[in-house]
Amino acid sequence: MTTDNEVLEKIKDLLYERLEEIKLEKPNEDSNEEYELVNPAVYTCWVPPKNCLHEFGYDIPGIVVCSEDGEDDGDDVNLNIRLNIQTYDPGLTLEDRLLPNYKGYKDILNLITKIRMILNENPSEIGIVVEKPIKWGLYDEQLYPYYAGYMTFKVKMNPLPISQSISKFL
């Protein structure tokens, strides 16, 4: 038996571990400094859809693993997961200026492809089953130089046993 919070943590840990070779540009306060490449930060919490992670103080590049809603019909339990993904790409850094190229969406799409590969490899190794379809996209409103996208999918879980005490989960 796995709780909703445990599922979110398992997905977070899996992404953190399996995305360790991915390096993306970190926002830089001083445009004269050289940029730094970092691994995507991975969090669990709830962020309203279409909100940018940097507005909430999350590290960028970043992924927030969110629980949207769930369904328990007595036989099957499904939890809907949404990943909020944000990257940063101001453009091409020249010697004397920054040239915006508006290609930051490519980092989002590449990250989504890598996450899809991870979820398709062997998700049962973390004790959950990712059901198809996996959906993804870019949010309509982008706040240059930040780029934001999402993924949604359903996770199949085991029903909670009837005889368990509620205090165990609180």
mmCIF file of C-alpha atoms in Angstrom:
data_model
loop_
_atom_site.group_PDB
_atom_site.id
_atom_site.type_symbol
_atom_site.label_atom_id
_atom_site.label_comp_id
_atom_site.label_asym_id
_atom_site.label_seq_id
_atom_site.Cartn_x
_atom_site.Cartn_y
_atom_site.Cartn_z
ATOM 1 C CA MET A 1 0.000 0.000 0.000
ATOM 2 C CA THR A 2 1.333 3.415 -0.981
ATOM 3 C CA THR A 3 -0.060 6.810 -0.008
ATOM 4 C CA ASP A 4 -0.337 9.836 -2.300
ATOM 5 C CA ASN A 5 2.562 11.571 -0.546
ATOM 6 C CA GLU A 6 4.759 8.498 -0.934
ATOM 7 C CA VAL A 7 3.998 8.356 -4.681
ATOM 8 C CA LEU A 8 5.016 12.010 -5.086
ATOM 9 C CA GLU A 9 8.255 11.410 -3.181
ATOM 10 C CA LYS A 10 9.044 8.292 -5.233
ATOM 11 C CA ILE A 11 8.575 10.172 -8.503
ATOM 12 C CA LYS A 12 10.680 13.073 -7.187
ATOM 13 C CA ASP A 13 13.499 10.744 -6.127
ATOM 14 C CA LEU A 14 13.409 8.858 -9.438
ATOM 15 C CA LEU A 15 13.618 12.075 -11.483
ATOM 16 C CA TYR A 16 16.346 13.540 -9.289
ATOM 17 C CA GLU A 17 18.435 10.383 -9.637
ATOM 18 C CA ARG A 18 17.863 9.758 -13.339
ATOM 19 C CA LEU A 19 18.262 13.357 -14.513
ATOM 20 C CA GLU A 20 21.668 13.811 -12.892
ATOM 21 C CA GLU A 21 23.450 13.918 -16.265
ATOM 22 C CA ILE A 22 21.193 16.733 -17.535
ATOM 23 C CA LYS A 23 22.694 20.219 -17.189
ATOM 24 C CA LEU A 24 20.711 23.360 -18.024
ATOM 25 C CA GLU A 25 21.383 27.070 -17.654
ATOM 26 C CA LYS A 26 20.782 28.610 -14.253
ATOM 27 C CA PRO A 27 19.414 32.179 -14.078
ATOM 28 C CA ASN A 28 22.185 34.680 -13.491
ATOM 29 C CA GLU A 29 21.566 37.954 -11.674
ATOM 30 C CA ASP A 30 24.554 39.613 -13.343
ATOM 31 C CA SER A 31 24.416 39.391 -17.139
ATOM 32 C CA ASN A 32 28.155 40.169 -17.308
ATOM 33 C CA GLU A 33 29.061 36.953 -15.507
ATOM 34 C CA GLU A 34 29.438 33.657 -17.288
ATOM 35 C CA TYR A 35 26.420 31.407 -16.986
ATOM 36 C CA GLU A 36 26.387 28.219 -14.917
ATOM 37 C CA LEU A 37 24.964 24.839 -15.947
ATOM 38 C CA VAL A 38 23.171 22.884 -13.189
ATOM 39 C CA ASN A 39 20.992 19.817 -12.724
ATOM 40 C CA PRO A 40 17.250 20.448 -12.604
ATOM 41 C CA ALA A 41 15.976 20.825 -9.046
ATOM 42 C CA VAL A 42 13.061 18.494 -8.242
ATOM 43 C CA TYR A 43 10.382 19.314 -5.663
ATOM 44 C CA THR A 44 7.067 17.915 -4.466
ATOM 45 C CA CYS A 45 4.270 20.319 -3.650
ATOM 46 C CA TRP A 46 1.290 21.913 -5.302
ATOM 47 C CA VAL A 47 1.695 24.844 -7.660
ATOM 48 C CA PRO A 48 -1.339 26.129 -9.547
ATOM 49 C CA PRO A 49 -1.246 25.255 -13.260
ATOM 50 C CA LYS A 50 0.282 27.864 -15.555
ATOM 51 C CA ASN A 51 2.206 29.528 -12.716
ATOM 52 C CA CYS A 52 5.918 30.053 -13.137
ATOM 53 C CA LEU A 53 8.119 28.348 -10.578
ATOM 54 C CA HIS A 54 10.533 31.262 -10.224
ATOM 55 C CA GLU A 55 7.640 33.396 -8.950
ATOM 56 C CA PHE A 56 7.333 30.982 -6.007
ATOM 57 C CA GLY A 57 11.068 30.989 -5.259
ATOM 58 C CA TYR A 58 11.947 27.569 -6.717
ATOM 59 C CA ASP A 59 15.339 26.909 -8.249
ATOM 60 C CA ILE A 60 15.408 27.059 -12.032
ATOM 61 C CA PRO A 61 15.772 24.808 -13.948
ATOM 62 C CA GLY A 62 13.206 22.966 -11.898
ATOM 63 C CA ILE A 63 10.485 20.351 -11.831
ATOM 64 C CA VAL A 64 7.622 20.312 -9.343
ATOM 65 C CA VAL A 65 5.819 16.986 -8.911
ATOM 66 C CA CYS A 66 2.172 17.770 -8.090
ATOM 67 C CA SER A 67 -0.872 15.664 -7.292
ATOM 68 C CA GLU A 68 -3.843 16.934 -9.260
ATOM 69 C CA ASP A 69 -6.629 14.645 -8.080
ATOM 70 C CA GLY A 70 -7.347 10.977 -7.553
ATOM 71 C CA GLU A 71 -10.022 8.337 -7.823
ATOM 72 C CA ASP A 72 -10.758 5.282 -5.665
ATOM 73 C CA ASP A 73 -13.609 3.056 -6.849
ATOM 74 C CA GLY A 74 -12.944 0.329 -4.288
ATOM 75 C CA ASP A 75 -11.065 -1.878 -6.721
ATOM 76 C CA ASP A 76 -8.655 0.515 -8.415
ATOM 77 C CA VAL A 77 -6.969 3.679 -7.195
ATOM 78 C CA ASN A 78 -5.585 6.243 -9.636
ATOM 79 C CA LEU A 79 -3.677 9.409 -8.843
ATOM 80 C CA ASN A 80 -3.337 12.112 -11.503
ATOM 81 C CA ILE A 81 0.158 13.619 -11.545
ATOM 82 C CA ARG A 82 1.238 16.916 -13.078
ATOM 83 C CA LEU A 83 4.862 17.921 -13.504
ATOM 84 C CA ASN A 84 5.458 21.673 -13.753
ATOM 85 C CA ILE A 85 8.744 22.189 -15.577
ATOM 86 C CA GLN A 86 10.628 25.445 -15.970
ATOM 87 C CA THR A 87 13.898 26.363 -17.647
ATOM 88 C CA TYR A 88 15.808 29.557 -18.320
ATOM 89 C CA ASP A 89 17.362 30.689 -21.587
ATOM 90 C CA PRO A 90 18.023 34.376 -22.229
ATOM 91 C CA GLY A 91 19.591 33.674 -25.630
ATOM 92 C CA LEU A 92 23.022 33.833 -27.157
ATOM 93 C CA THR A 93 25.698 35.540 -25.050
ATOM 94 C CA LEU A 94 28.018 37.612 -27.231
ATOM 95 C CA GLU A 95 31.102 39.473 -26.033
ATOM 96 C CA ASP A 96 29.343 42.804 -25.645
ATOM 97 C CA ARG A 97 25.636 41.919 -25.459
ATOM 98 C CA LEU A 98 22.939 39.318 -25.128
ATOM 99 C CA LEU A 99 21.072 38.296 -28.271
ATOM 100 C CA PRO A 100 17.627 36.814 -27.438
ATOM 101 C CA ASN A 101 16.894 33.754 -29.574
ATOM 102 C CA TYR A 102 13.645 32.537 -27.977
ATOM 103 C CA LYS A 103 14.759 28.897 -28.214
ATOM 104 C CA GLY A 104 14.303 28.050 -24.535
ATOM 105 C CA TYR A 105 11.297 25.927 -25.410
ATOM 106 C CA LYS A 106 13.758 23.350 -26.786
ATOM 107 C CA ASP A 107 15.140 22.744 -23.281
ATOM 108 C CA ILE A 108 11.586 22.089 -22.043
ATOM 109 C CA LEU A 109 10.844 19.652 -24.870
ATOM 110 C CA ASN A 110 14.178 17.835 -24.408
ATOM 111 C CA LEU A 111 13.555 17.525 -20.673
ATOM 112 C CA ILE A 112 10.035 16.214 -21.296
ATOM 113 C CA THR A 113 11.411 13.620 -23.733
ATOM 114 C CA LYS A 114 13.960 12.449 -21.149
ATOM 115 C CA ILE A 115 11.273 12.208 -18.439
ATOM 116 C CA ARG A 116 9.033 10.208 -20.790
ATOM 117 C CA MET A 117 11.925 7.817 -21.393
ATOM 118 C CA ILE A 118 12.414 7.421 -17.628
ATOM 119 C CA LEU A 119 8.705 6.777 -17.022
ATOM 120 C CA ASN A 120 8.578 4.252 -19.876
ATOM 121 C CA GLU A 121 11.703 2.295 -18.837
ATOM 122 C CA ASN A 122 10.592 0.585 -15.678
ATOM 123 C CA PRO A 123 8.323 2.674 -13.463
ATOM 124 C CA SER A 124 7.337 -0.342 -11.382
ATOM 125 C CA GLU A 125 10.834 -0.288 -9.859
ATOM 126 C CA ILE A 126 9.522 2.478 -7.587
ATOM 127 C CA GLY A 127 6.381 0.583 -6.649
ATOM 128 C CA ILE A 128 3.932 2.373 -8.931
ATOM 129 C CA VAL A 129 2.576 1.873 -12.427
ATOM 130 C CA VAL A 130 2.411 4.836 -14.811
ATOM 131 C CA GLU A 131 -0.612 4.454 -17.053
ATOM 132 C CA LYS A 132 -0.891 5.752 -20.597
ATOM 133 C CA PRO A 133 -1.475 8.263 -21.990
ATOM 134 C CA ILE A 134 1.293 10.585 -20.891
ATOM 135 C CA LYS A 135 0.432 14.111 -22.019
ATOM 136 C CA TRP A 136 2.644 17.188 -22.218
ATOM 137 C CA GLY A 137 2.874 20.674 -23.618
ATOM 138 C CA LEU A 138 4.081 24.220 -23.206
ATOM 139 C CA TYR A 139 2.012 26.748 -21.317
ATOM 140 C CA ASP A 140 0.474 29.394 -23.579
ATOM 141 C CA GLU A 141 1.985 32.279 -21.647
ATOM 142 C CA GLN A 142 5.764 32.346 -21.404
ATOM 143 C CA LEU A 143 7.701 34.901 -19.348
ATOM 144 C CA TYR A 144 10.919 35.314 -21.333
ATOM 145 C CA PRO A 145 13.682 34.387 -20.467
ATOM 146 C CA TYR A 146 11.847 31.684 -18.488
ATOM 147 C CA TYR A 147 10.099 28.837 -20.309
ATOM 148 C CA ALA A 148 7.420 26.673 -18.709
ATOM 149 C CA GLY A 149 5.848 23.365 -19.681
ATOM 150 C CA TYR A 150 3.981 20.487 -18.112
ATOM 151 C CA MET A 151 3.440 16.748 -18.204
ATOM 152 C CA THR A 152 0.407 14.867 -16.921
ATOM 153 C CA PHE A 153 -0.071 11.172 -16.362
ATOM 154 C CA LYS A 154 -1.981 8.775 -14.188
ATOM 155 C CA VAL A 155 -0.415 6.505 -11.566
ATOM 156 C CA LYS A 156 -2.139 3.279 -10.582
ATOM 157 C CA MET A 157 -1.983 2.485 -6.869
ATOM 158 C CA ASN A 158 -3.238 -0.241 -4.564
ATOM 159 C CA PRO A 159 -6.454 0.442 -2.616
ATOM 160 C CA LEU A 160 -6.077 1.318 1.047
ATOM 161 C CA PRO A 161 -6.926 -1.534 3.397
ATOM 162 C CA ILE A 162 -10.217 -0.991 5.186
ATOM 163 C CA SER A 163 -8.917 -1.991 8.599
ATOM 164 C CA GLN A 164 -6.105 0.605 8.778
ATOM 165 C CA SER A 165 -6.327 3.345 11.346
ATOM 166 C CA ILE A 166 -6.493 6.848 9.866
ATOM 167 C CA SER A 167 -3.935 8.088 12.407
ATOM 168 C CA LYS A 168 -1.184 6.165 10.579
ATOM 169 C CA PHE A 169 -1.527 8.522 7.602
ATOM 170 C CA LEU A 170 -1.801 11.849 9.433
#
